[in-house]
Tab-separated table of C-alpha atoms in Angstrom:
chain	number	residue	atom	x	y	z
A	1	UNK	CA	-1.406	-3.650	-4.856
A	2	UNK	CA	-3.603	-1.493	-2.765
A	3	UNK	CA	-0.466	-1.326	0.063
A	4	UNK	CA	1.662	0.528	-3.068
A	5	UNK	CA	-1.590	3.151	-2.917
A	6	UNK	CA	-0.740	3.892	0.495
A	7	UNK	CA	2.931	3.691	0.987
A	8	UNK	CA	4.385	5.228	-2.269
A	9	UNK	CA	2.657	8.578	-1.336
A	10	UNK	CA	3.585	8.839	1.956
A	11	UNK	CA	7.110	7.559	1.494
A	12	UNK	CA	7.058	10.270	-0.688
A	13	UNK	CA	5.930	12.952	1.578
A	14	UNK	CA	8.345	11.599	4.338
A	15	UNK	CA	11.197	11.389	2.201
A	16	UNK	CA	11.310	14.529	0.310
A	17	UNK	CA	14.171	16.848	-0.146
A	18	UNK	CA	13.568	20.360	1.519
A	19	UNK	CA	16.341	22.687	1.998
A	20	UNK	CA	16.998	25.142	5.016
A	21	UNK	CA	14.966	28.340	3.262
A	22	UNK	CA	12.222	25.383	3.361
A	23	UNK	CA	12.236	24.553	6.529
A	24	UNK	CA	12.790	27.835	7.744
A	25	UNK	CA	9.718	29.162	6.117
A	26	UNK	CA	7.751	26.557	7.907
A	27	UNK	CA	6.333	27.420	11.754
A	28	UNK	CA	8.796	26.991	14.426
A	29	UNK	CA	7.671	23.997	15.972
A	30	UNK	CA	9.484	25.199	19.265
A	31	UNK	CA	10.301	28.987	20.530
A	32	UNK	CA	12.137	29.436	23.856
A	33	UNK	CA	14.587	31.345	25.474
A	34	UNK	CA	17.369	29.759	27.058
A	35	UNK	CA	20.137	31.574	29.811
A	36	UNK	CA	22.700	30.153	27.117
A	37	UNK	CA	24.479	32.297	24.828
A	38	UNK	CA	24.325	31.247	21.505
A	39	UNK	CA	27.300	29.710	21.035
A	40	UNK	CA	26.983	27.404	24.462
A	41	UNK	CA	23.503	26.489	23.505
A	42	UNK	CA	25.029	25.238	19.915
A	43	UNK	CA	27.685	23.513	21.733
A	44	UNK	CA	25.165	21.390	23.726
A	45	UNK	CA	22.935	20.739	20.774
A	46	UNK	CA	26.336	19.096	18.810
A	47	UNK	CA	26.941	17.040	21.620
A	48	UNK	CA	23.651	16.015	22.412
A	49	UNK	CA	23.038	14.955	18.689
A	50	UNK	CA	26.538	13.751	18.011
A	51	UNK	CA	25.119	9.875	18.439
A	52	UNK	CA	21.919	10.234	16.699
A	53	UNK	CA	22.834	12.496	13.966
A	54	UNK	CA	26.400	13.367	13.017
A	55	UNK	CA	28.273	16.150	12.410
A	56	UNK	CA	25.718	19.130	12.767
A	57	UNK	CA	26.552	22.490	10.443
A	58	UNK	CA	26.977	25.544	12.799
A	59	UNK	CA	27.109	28.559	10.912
A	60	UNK	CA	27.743	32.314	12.444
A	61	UNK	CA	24.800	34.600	11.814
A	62	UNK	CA	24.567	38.467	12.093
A	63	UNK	CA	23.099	38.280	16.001
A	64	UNK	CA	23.851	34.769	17.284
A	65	UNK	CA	24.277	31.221	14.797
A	66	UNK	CA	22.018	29.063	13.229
A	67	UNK	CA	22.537	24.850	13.642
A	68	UNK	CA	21.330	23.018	10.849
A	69	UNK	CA	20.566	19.061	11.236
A	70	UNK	CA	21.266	16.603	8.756
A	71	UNK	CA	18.507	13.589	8.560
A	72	UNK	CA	19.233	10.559	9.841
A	73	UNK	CA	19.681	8.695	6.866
A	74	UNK	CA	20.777	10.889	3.928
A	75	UNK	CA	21.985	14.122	3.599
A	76	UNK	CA	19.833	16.827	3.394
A	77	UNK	CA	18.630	18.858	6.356
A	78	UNK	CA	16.064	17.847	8.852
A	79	UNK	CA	15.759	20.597	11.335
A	80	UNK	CA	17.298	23.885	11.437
A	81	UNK	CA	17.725	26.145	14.659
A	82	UNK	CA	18.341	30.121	14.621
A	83	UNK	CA	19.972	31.437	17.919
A	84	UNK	CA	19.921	35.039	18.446
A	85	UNK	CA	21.889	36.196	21.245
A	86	UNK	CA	19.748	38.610	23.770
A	87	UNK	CA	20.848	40.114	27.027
A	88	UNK	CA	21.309	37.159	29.889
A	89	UNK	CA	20.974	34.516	26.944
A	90	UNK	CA	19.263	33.354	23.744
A	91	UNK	CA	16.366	33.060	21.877
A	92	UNK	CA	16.057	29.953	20.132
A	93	UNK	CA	14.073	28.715	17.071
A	94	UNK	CA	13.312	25.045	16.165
A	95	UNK	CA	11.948	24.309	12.270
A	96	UNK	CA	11.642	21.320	11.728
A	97	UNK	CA	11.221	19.781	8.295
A	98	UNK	CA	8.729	16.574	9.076
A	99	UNK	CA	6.894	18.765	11.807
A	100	UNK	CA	3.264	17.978	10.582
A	101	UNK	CA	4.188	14.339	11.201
A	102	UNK	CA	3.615	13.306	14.376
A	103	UNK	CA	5.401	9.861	14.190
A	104	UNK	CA	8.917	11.559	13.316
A	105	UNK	CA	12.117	11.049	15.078
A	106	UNK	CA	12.179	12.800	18.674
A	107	UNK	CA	15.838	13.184	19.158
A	108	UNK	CA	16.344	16.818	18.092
A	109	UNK	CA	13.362	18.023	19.997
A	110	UNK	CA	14.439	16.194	23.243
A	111	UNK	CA	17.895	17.668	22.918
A	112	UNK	CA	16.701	20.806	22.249
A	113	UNK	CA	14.818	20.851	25.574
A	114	UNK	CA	17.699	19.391	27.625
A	115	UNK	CA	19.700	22.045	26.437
A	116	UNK	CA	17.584	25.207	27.301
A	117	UNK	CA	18.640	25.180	31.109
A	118	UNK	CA	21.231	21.711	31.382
């Protein structure tokens, strides 16, 4: 019984729904500028998550596009990306929605790097 003390809460913390305005109101857990315009570095994040994740949501924004991440295994997001375009590239903004975790799923992060300069 005392394991249900312990796992219930946390499964609940994990596995909460957020939406994007959640996670977006959260700290970026990554802030970088890449050479990429916004629409190559969203390319590279689809294909670099296409295994892992799915079908990623790209949406157009007013200066560049946000990417939005579905979680693994349901539907809601898990990380969202804005993209503003800048001269000779992008900025780019991770939230994540599990970023105060430290045992969460490294996949978007790692593609996130890769794609800055690769």
């Amino acid at each position: 019984m005392k394991w249900g003390v312990l796992v219930v809460p946390l499964a609940l913390a994990v596995g909460g729904c957020a939406s994007v305005s959640d996670i977006n109101e959260t700290l970026p857990t990554m802030s970088v500028i890449s050479g990429k315009k916004p629409h190559e570095y969203a390319q590279c994040l689809v294909e670099k998550l296409a295994e892992s994740r799915g079908a990623l949501q790209v949406e157009p924004q007013k200066e560049g596009v946000r990417v939005i991440v579905p979680q693994k295994f349901s539907s809601g997001p898990a990380a969202v990306f804005d993209i503003e375009d800048r001269s000779g590239g992008s900025s780019i903004k991770l939230h994540e929605r599990i970023s105060n975790v430290p045992l969460r799923p490294w996949d978007v992060r790692n593609a996130a790097t890769a794609c800055i300069s690769g």
